[in-house]
Coordinates of C-alpha atoms and ligand atoms in Angstrom, one line a residue:
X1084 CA 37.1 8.7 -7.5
X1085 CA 35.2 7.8 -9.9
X1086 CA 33.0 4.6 -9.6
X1087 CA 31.8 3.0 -12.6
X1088 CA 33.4 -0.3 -11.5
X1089 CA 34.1 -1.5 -15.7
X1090 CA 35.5 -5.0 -14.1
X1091 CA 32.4 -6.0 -12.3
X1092 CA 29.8 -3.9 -13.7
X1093 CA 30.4 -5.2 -17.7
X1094 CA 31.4 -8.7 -16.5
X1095 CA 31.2 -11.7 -18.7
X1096 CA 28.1 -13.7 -18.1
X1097 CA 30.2 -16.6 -17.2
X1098 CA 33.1 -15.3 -15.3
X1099 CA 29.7 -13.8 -12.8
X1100 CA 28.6 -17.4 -12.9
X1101 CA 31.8 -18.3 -11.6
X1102 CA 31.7 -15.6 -9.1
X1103 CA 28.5 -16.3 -8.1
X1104 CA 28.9 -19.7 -7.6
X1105 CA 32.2 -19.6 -5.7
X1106 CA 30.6 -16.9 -3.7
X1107 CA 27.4 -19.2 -2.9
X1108 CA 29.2 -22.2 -2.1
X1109 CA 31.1 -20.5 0.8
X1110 CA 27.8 -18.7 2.0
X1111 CA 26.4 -21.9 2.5
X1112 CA 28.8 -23.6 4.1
X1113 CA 28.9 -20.7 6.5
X1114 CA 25.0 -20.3 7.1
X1115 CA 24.7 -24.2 7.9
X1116 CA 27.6 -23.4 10.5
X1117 CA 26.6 -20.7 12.4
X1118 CA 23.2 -20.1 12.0
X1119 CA 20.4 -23.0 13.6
X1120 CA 17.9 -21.7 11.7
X1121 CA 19.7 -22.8 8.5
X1122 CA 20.8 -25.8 9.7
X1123 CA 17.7 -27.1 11.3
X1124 CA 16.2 -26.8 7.6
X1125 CA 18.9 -28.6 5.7
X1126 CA 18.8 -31.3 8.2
X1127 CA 15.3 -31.1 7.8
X1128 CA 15.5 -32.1 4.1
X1129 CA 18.5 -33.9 4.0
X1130 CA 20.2 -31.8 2.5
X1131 CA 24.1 -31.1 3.3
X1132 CA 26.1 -27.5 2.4
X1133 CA 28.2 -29.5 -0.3
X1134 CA 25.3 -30.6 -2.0
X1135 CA 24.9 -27.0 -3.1
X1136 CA 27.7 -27.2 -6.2
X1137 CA 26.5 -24.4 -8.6
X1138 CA 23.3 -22.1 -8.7
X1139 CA 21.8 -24.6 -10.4
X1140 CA 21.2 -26.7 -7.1
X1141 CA 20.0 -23.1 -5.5
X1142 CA 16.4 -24.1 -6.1
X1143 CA 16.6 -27.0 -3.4
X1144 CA 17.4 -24.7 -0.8
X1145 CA 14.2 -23.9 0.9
X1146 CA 12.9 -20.2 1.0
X1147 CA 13.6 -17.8 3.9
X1148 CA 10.4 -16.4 4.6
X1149 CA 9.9 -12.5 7.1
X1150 CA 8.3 -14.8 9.5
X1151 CA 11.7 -16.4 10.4
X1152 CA 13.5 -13.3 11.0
X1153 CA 10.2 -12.7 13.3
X1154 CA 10.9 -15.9 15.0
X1155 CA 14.5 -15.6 15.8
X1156 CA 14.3 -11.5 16.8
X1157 CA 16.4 -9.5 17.3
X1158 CA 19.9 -11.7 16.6
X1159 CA 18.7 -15.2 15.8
X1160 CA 19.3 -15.4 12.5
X1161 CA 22.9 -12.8 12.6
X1162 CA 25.7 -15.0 11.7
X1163 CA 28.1 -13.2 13.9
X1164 CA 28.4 -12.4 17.4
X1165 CA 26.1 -8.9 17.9
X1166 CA 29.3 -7.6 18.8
X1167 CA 30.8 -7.7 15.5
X1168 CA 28.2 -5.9 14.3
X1169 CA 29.1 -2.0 13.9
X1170 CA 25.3 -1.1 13.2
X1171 CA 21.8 -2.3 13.2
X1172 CA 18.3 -1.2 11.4
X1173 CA 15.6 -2.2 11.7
X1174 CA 12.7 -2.3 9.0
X1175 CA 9.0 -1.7 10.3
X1176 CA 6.4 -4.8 10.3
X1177 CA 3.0 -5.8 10.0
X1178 CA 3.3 -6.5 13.4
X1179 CA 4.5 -4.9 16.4
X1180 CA 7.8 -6.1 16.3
X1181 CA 10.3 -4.9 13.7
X1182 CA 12.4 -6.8 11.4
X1183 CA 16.6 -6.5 12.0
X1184 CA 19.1 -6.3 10.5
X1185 CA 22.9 -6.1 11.3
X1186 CA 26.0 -5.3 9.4
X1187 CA 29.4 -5.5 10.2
X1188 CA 32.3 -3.2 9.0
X1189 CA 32.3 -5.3 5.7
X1190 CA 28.9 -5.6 5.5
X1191 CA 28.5 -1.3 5.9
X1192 CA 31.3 -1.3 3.1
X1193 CA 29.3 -3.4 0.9
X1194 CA 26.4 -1.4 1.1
X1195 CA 28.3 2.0 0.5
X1196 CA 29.8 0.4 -2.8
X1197 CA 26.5 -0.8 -3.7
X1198 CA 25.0 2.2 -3.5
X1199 CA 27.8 4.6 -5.0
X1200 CA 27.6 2.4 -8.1
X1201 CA 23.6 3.4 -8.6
X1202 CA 24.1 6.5 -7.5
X1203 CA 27.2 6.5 -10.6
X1204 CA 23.8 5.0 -13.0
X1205 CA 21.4 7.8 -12.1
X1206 CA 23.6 10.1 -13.6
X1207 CA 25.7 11.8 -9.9
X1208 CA 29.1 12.3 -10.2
X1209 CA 31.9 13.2 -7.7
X1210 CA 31.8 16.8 -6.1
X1211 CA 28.2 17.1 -6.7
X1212 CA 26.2 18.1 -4.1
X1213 CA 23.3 15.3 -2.7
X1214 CA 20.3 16.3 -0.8
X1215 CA 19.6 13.4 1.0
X1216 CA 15.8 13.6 1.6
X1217 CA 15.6 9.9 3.1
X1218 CA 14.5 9.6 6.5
X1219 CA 18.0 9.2 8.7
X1220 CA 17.3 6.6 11.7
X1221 CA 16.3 2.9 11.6
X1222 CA 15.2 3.0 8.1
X1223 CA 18.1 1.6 5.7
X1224 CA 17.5 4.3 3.2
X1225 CA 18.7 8.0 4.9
X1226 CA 22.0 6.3 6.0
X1227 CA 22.3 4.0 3.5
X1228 CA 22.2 6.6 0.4
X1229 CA 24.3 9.0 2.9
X1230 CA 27.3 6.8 3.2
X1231 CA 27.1 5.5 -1.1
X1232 CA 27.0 9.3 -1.3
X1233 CA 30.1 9.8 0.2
X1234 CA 31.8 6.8 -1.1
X1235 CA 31.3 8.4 -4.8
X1236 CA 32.9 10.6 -3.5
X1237 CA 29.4 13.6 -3.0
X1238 CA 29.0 16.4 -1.2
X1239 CA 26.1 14.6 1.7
X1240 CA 23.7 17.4 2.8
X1241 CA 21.8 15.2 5.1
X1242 CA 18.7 16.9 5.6
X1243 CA 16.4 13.9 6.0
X1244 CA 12.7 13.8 5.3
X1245 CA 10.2 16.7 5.8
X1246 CA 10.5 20.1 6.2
X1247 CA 9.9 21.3 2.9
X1248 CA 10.1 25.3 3.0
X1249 CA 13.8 24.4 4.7
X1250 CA 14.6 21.7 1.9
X1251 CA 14.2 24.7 -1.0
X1252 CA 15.5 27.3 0.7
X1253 CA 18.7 25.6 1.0
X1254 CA 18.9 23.6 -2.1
X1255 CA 18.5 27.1 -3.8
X1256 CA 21.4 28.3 -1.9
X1257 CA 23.6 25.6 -2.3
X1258 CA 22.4 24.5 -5.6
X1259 CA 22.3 21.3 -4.7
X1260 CA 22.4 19.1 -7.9
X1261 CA 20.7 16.2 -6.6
X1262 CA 18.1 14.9 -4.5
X1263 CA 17.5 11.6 -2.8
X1264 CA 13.8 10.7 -1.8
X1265 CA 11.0 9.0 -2.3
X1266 CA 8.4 9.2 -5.6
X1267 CA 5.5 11.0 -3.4
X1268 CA 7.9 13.0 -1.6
X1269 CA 9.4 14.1 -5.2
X1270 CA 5.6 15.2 -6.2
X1271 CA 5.3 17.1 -2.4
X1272 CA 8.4 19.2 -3.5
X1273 CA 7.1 19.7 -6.7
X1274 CA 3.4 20.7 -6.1
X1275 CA 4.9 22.8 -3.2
X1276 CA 7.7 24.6 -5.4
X1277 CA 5.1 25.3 -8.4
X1278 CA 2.4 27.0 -5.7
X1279 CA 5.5 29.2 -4.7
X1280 CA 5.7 30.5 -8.5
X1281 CA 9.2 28.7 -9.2
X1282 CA 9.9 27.7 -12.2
X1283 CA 11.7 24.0 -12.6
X1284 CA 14.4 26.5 -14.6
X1285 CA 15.1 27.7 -11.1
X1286 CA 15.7 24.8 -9.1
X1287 CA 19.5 23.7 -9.1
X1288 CA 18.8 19.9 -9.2
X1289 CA 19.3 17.8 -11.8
X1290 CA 18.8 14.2 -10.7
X1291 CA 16.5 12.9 -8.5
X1292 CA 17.2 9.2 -7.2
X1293 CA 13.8 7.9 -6.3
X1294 CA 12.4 4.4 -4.4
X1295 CA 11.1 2.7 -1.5
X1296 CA 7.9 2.7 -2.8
X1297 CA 6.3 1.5 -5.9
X1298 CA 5.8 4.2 -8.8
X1299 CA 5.0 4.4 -12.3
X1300 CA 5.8 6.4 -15.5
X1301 CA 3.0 9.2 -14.8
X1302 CA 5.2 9.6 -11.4
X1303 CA 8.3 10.1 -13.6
X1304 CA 7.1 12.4 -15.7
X1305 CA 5.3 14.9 -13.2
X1306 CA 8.6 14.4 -11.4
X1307 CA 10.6 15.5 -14.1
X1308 CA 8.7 18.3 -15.5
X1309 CA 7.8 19.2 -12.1
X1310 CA 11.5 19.4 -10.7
X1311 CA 13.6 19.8 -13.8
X1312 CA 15.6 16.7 -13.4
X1313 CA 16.2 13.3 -14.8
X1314 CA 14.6 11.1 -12.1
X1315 CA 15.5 7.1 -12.1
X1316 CA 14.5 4.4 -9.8
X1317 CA 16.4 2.9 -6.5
X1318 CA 15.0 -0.3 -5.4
X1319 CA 16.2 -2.1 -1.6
X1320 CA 15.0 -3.8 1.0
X1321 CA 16.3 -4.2 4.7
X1322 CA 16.5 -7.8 4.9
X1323 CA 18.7 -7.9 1.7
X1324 CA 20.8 -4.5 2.4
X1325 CA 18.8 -1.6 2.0
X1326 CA 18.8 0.5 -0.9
X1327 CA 21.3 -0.2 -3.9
X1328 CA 19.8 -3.6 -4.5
X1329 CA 19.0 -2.7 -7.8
X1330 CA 19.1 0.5 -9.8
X1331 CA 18.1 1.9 -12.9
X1332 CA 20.6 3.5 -15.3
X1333 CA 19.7 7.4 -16.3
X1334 CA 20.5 6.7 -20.2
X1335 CA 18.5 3.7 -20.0
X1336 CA 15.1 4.7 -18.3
X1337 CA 12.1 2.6 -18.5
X1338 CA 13.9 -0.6 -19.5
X1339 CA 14.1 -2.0 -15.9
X1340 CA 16.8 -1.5 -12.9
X1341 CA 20.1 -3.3 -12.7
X1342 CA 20.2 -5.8 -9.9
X1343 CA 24.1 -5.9 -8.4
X1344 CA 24.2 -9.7 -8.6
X1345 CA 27.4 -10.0 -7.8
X1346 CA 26.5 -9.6 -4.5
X1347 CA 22.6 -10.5 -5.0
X1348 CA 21.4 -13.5 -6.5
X1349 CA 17.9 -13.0 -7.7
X1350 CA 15.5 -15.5 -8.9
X1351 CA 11.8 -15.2 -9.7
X1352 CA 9.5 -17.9 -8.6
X1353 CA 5.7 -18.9 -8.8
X1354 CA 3.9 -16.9 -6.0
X1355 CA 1.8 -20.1 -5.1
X1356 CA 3.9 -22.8 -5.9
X1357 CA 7.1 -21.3 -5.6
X1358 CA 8.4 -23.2 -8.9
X1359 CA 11.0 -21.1 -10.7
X1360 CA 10.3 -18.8 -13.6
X1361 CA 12.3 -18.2 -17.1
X1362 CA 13.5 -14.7 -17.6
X1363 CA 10.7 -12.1 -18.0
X1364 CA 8.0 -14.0 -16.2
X1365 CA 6.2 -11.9 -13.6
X1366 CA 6.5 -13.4 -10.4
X1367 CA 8.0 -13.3 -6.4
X1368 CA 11.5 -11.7 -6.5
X1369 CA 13.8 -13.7 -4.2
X1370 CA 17.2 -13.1 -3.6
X1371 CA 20.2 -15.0 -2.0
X1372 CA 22.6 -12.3 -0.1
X1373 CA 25.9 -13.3 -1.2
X1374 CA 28.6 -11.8 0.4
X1375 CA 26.5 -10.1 3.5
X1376 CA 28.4 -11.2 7.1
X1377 CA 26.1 -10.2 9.7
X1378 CA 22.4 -10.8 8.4
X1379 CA 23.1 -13.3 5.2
X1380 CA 19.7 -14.8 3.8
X1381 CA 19.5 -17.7 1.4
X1382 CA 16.5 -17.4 -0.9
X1383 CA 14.8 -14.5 0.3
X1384 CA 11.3 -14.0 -0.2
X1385 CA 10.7 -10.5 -0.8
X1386 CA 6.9 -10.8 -1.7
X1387 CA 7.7 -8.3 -4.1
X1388 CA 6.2 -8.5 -7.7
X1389 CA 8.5 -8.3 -10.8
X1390 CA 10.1 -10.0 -13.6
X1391 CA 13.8 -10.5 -14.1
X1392 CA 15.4 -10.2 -17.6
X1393 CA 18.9 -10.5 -19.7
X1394 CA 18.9 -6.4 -21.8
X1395 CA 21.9 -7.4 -24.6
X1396 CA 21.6 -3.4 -25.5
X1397 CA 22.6 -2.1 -22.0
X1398 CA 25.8 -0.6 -20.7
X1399 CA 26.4 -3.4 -17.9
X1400 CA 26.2 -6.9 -17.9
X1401 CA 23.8 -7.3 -14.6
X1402 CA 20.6 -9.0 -15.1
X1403 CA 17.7 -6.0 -14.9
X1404 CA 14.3 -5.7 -12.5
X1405 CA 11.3 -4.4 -13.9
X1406 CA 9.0 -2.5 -11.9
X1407 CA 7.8 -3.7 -8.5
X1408 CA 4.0 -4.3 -10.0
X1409 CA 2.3 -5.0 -6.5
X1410 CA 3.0 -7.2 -3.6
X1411 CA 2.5 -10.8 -3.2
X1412 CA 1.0 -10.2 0.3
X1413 CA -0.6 -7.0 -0.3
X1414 CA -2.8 -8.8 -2.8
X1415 CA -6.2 -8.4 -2.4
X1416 CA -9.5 -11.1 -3.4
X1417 CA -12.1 -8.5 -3.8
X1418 CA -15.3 -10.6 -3.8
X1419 CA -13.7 -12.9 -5.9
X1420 CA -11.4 -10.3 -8.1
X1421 CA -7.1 -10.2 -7.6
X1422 CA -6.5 -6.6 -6.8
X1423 CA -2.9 -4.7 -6.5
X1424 CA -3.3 -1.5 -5.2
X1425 CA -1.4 -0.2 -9.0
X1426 CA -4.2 -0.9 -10.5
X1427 CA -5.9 1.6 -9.6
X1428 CA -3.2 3.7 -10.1
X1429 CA -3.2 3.1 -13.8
X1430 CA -7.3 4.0 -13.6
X1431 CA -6.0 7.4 -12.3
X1432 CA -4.1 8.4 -15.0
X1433 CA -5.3 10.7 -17.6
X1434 CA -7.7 12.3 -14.8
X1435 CA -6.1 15.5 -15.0
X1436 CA -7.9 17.1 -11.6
X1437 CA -6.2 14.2 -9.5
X1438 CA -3.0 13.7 -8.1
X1439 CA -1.5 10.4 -7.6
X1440 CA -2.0 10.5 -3.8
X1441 CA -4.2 8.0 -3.5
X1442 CA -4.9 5.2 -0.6
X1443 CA -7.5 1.9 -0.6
X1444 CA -9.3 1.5 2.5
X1445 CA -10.6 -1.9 2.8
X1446 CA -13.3 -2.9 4.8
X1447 CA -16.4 -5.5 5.7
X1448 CA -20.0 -5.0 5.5
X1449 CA -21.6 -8.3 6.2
X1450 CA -19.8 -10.9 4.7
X1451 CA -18.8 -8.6 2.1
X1452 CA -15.6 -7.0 1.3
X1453 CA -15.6 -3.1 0.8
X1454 CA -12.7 -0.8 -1.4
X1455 CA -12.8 2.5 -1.1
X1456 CA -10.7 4.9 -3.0
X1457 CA -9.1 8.1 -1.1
X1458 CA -7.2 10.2 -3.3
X1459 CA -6.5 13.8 -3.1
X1460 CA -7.1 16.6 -5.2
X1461 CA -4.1 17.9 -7.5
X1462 CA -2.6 20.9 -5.5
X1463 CA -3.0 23.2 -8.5
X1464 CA -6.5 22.5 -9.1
X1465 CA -7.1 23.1 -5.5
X1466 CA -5.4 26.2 -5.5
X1467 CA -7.6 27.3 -8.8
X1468 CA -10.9 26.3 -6.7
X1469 CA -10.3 27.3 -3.2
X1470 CA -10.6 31.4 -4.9
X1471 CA -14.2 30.4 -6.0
X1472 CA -16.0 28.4 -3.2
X1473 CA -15.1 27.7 -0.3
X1474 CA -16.5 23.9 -0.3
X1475 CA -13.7 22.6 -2.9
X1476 CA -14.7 18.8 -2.7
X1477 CA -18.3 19.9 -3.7
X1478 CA -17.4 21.9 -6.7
X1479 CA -19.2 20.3 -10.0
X1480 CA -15.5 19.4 -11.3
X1481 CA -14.9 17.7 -8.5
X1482 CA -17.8 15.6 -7.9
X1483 CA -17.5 15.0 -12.0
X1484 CA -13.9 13.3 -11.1
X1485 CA -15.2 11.4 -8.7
X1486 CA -17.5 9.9 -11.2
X1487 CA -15.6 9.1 -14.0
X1488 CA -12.5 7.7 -11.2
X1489 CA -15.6 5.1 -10.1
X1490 CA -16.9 4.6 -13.8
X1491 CA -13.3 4.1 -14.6
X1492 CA -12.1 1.6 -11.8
X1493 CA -15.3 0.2 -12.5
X1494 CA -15.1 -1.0 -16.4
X1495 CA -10.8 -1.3 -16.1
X1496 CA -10.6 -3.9 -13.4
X1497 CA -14.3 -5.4 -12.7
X1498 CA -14.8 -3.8 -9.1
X1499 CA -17.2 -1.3 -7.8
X1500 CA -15.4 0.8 -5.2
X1501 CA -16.6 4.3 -3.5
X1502 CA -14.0 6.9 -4.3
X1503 CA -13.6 10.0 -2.1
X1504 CA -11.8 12.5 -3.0
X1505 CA -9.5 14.2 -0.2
X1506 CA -8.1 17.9 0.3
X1507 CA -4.3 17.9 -0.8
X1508 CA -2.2 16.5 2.0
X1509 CA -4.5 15.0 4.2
X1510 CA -4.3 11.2 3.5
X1511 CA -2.0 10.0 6.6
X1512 CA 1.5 9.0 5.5
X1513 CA 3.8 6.8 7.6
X1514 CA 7.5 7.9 9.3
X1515 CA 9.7 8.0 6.7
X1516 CA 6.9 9.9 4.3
X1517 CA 5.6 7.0 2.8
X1518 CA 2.1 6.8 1.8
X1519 CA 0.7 3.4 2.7
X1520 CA -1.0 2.3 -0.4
X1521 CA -4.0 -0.3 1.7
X1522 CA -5.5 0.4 5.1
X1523 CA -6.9 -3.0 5.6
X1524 CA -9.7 -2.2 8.7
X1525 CA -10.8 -6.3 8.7
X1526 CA -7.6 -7.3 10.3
Ligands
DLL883 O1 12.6 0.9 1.4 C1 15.0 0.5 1.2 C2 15.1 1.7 0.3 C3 15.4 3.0 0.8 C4 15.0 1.5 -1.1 C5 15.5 4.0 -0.1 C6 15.1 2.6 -1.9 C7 15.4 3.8 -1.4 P1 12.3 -1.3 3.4 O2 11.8 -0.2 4.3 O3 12.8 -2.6 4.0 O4 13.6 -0.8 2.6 O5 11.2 -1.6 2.4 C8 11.5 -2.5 1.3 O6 9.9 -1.3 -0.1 O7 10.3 -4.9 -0.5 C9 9.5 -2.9 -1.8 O8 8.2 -3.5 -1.5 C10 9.5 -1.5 -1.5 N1 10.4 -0.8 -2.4 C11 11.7 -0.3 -2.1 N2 12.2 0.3 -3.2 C12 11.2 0.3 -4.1 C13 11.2 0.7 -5.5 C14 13.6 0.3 1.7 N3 12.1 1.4 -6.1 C15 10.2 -2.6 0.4 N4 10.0 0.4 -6.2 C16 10.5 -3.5 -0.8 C17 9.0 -0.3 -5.6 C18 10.1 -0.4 -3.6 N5 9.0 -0.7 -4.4

């Protein structure tokens, strides 16, 4: 089967209104019904389910925030009966508990179609062979990515995260075409595969489906060159599904991720006031689940950074993403300066001994507030090194990175930070192989 879904994918802007809308009203009705949450904060305003006539009126709908899915854990805010719920994940939080999320058989079709169709946009096709480097377990993405897989109509190796002498050996002998994981697990593979001699001629894949976590161009390209492949972005979150939110098409890299709004409504809103945006203003991304049964949410807010935006060029119809550019929580007030953690990303490009491993660690001295910068050596150069002295992080390259990293951070964004730079693989990374961008020790 193929699934390029022409009917809903290249919609008419208006007919989608008029899905949307439809599709919204009924959502709202049902929320106000079954969920106390959602009716305790219409009441609240005075605001009734059939005031809602058209997306217009969305904005007087008050926000769903993570701390109510925190208050109402585990099934508060489900809008079933637990028992219609064929699965459950949960998504890790600040805090000890987690956040969850449930689907019911509709709600675990949804999410297959969801993420056939960006699987269809990066470029897979039906018979090909996935490597499914997600973690498999509470996290959305291994099981999510495995079951859009199969819907496409993929061959699912579901390795999982990890194990990375196991995830060539058998890629080489299945030739698998694609791979599924995240960014810095994309540049593992790669650093690993290029210390083992291989060439990128050599390994079989030829797409590599990459998200839950921020990255940047610099990521793509290492990524590409590194692996051979044409590597395009999968954005998700839990709360709204998981992965398949949005995805970025493989012709049309660079020029932002298509959000499947016919099942999630996005909107972009002032991060302090929470006013609305126009199109291509950077703001909170918030989105309305649709069509979802067990978990719906009605104006999400994902504290995730982005602008939303109409591309008349592209294939489909579906408004596009842009890069997640930092976190509205996971912005920092450095003595007085707004830091996201990407910033000093973009200061590490163009060091060439560096890799983009990197992780803040954020701390108090006095009254003070202290950055420091971890990031760990490029495996290459590391490799070069270690055959000359045995104290790599003390060679005169190195300590000259180090420098210019600080002199950099330093002039680009108006903060001094100490920058330490690490052994290749050392910085902690979390369960599913992310690399937790702020270690905030003043909480
Ligand atoms: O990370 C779902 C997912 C799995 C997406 C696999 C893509 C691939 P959570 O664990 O709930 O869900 O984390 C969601 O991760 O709010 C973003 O801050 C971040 N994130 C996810 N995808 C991207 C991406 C999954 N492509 C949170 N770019 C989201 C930037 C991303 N950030």
């Amino acid at each position: 089967m193929s699934y390029f879904n022409r009917e809903i994918e290249t919609m008419p802007l208006e007919k989608l209104r008029a899905l949307q809308e439809e599709r919204l009203k009924k959502l709202v009705q049902k929320v106000y019904q079954k969920i106390p949450h959602y009716k305790q904060a219409f009441d609240e305003l005075g605001l009734r389910p059939e005031d809602i006539r058209s997306i217009e009126d969305l904005h007087k709908i008050p926000f769903t925030y993570k701390v109510a899915l925190r208050e109402n854990y585990p099934f508060g805010l489900f809008a079933v009966p637990r028992e219609e719920a064929v699965r459950l994940h949960c998504s890790s939080g600040t805090t000890g508990k987690p956040i969850l999320v449930g689907y019911t058989q509709n709600d675990i079709n949804l999410f297959a179609e969801v993420v056939a169709r960006s699987l269809y946009a990066a470029g897979c096709r039906p018979g090909m062979l996935m490597q499914n480097a997600y973690g498999y377990g509470l996290f959305t993405g291994g099981l999510g990515l495995h079951y859009g897989a199969e819907k496409l109509g993929m061959t699912v190796l579901p390795i999982s995260g990890g194990g990375t002498e196991k995830q060539i050996m058998l890629m080489q002998d299945f030739k698998s075409d694609a791979i599924c994981c995240t960014p810095s697990y994309a540049l593992t593979l790669a650093e690993h595969m290029k210390q083992k001699g291989m060439a990128p001629e050599e390994i079989p894949f030829k797409y590599a489906v990459l998200g839950a976590e921020p990255w940047t161009e610099s990521v793509r390209a290492a990524v590409e060159s590194g692996l051979g492949v044409k590597a395009s972005n999968i954005y998700g979150l839990s709360e709204i599904i998981g992965p398949g939110v949005s995805q970025e098409d493989v012709d049309e890299k660079g020029t932002g991720s298509y959000i499947w709004e016919d099942h999630f409504f996005p909107e972009i809103v002032d991060k302090d006031t929470g006013a609305p945006l126009p199109y291509g203003k950077e703001g909170v991304l918030v989105f309305t689940t649709l069509t979802k049964e067990a978990s719906p949410v009605l104006r999400y807010w994902t504290n995730d950074i982005t602008s939303i935006y109409y591309d008349r060029s592209a294939k489909r119809s579906h408004i596009k993403m842009g890069p997640i550019i930092g976190r509205a929580d996971d912005m920092l007030i450095i003595r007085g300066v707004n830091l996201f953690h990407t910033q000093v990303e973009a200061a590490l490009d163009g060091l060439g001994l560096l890799s983009n491993n990197y992780q803040l660690v954020v701390s108090r001295s006095g009254s003070m507030d202290e950055v420091a910068v971890n990031v760990e050596l490029d495996q290459d150069v590391f490799d070069i090194l270690i055959q000359t002295t045995e104290d790599v992080l003390q060679h005169d390259s190195v300590l000259n990175a180090q420098k210019q990293l600080q002199h950099k951070i330093k002039s680009e964004i108006g903060l001094s930070m100490k920058v330490c730079i690490k052994i290749p693989q050392t910085i902690d990374r979390s369960e599913g192989g992310k690399l937790n961008r702020i270690l905030d020790l003043r909480k």
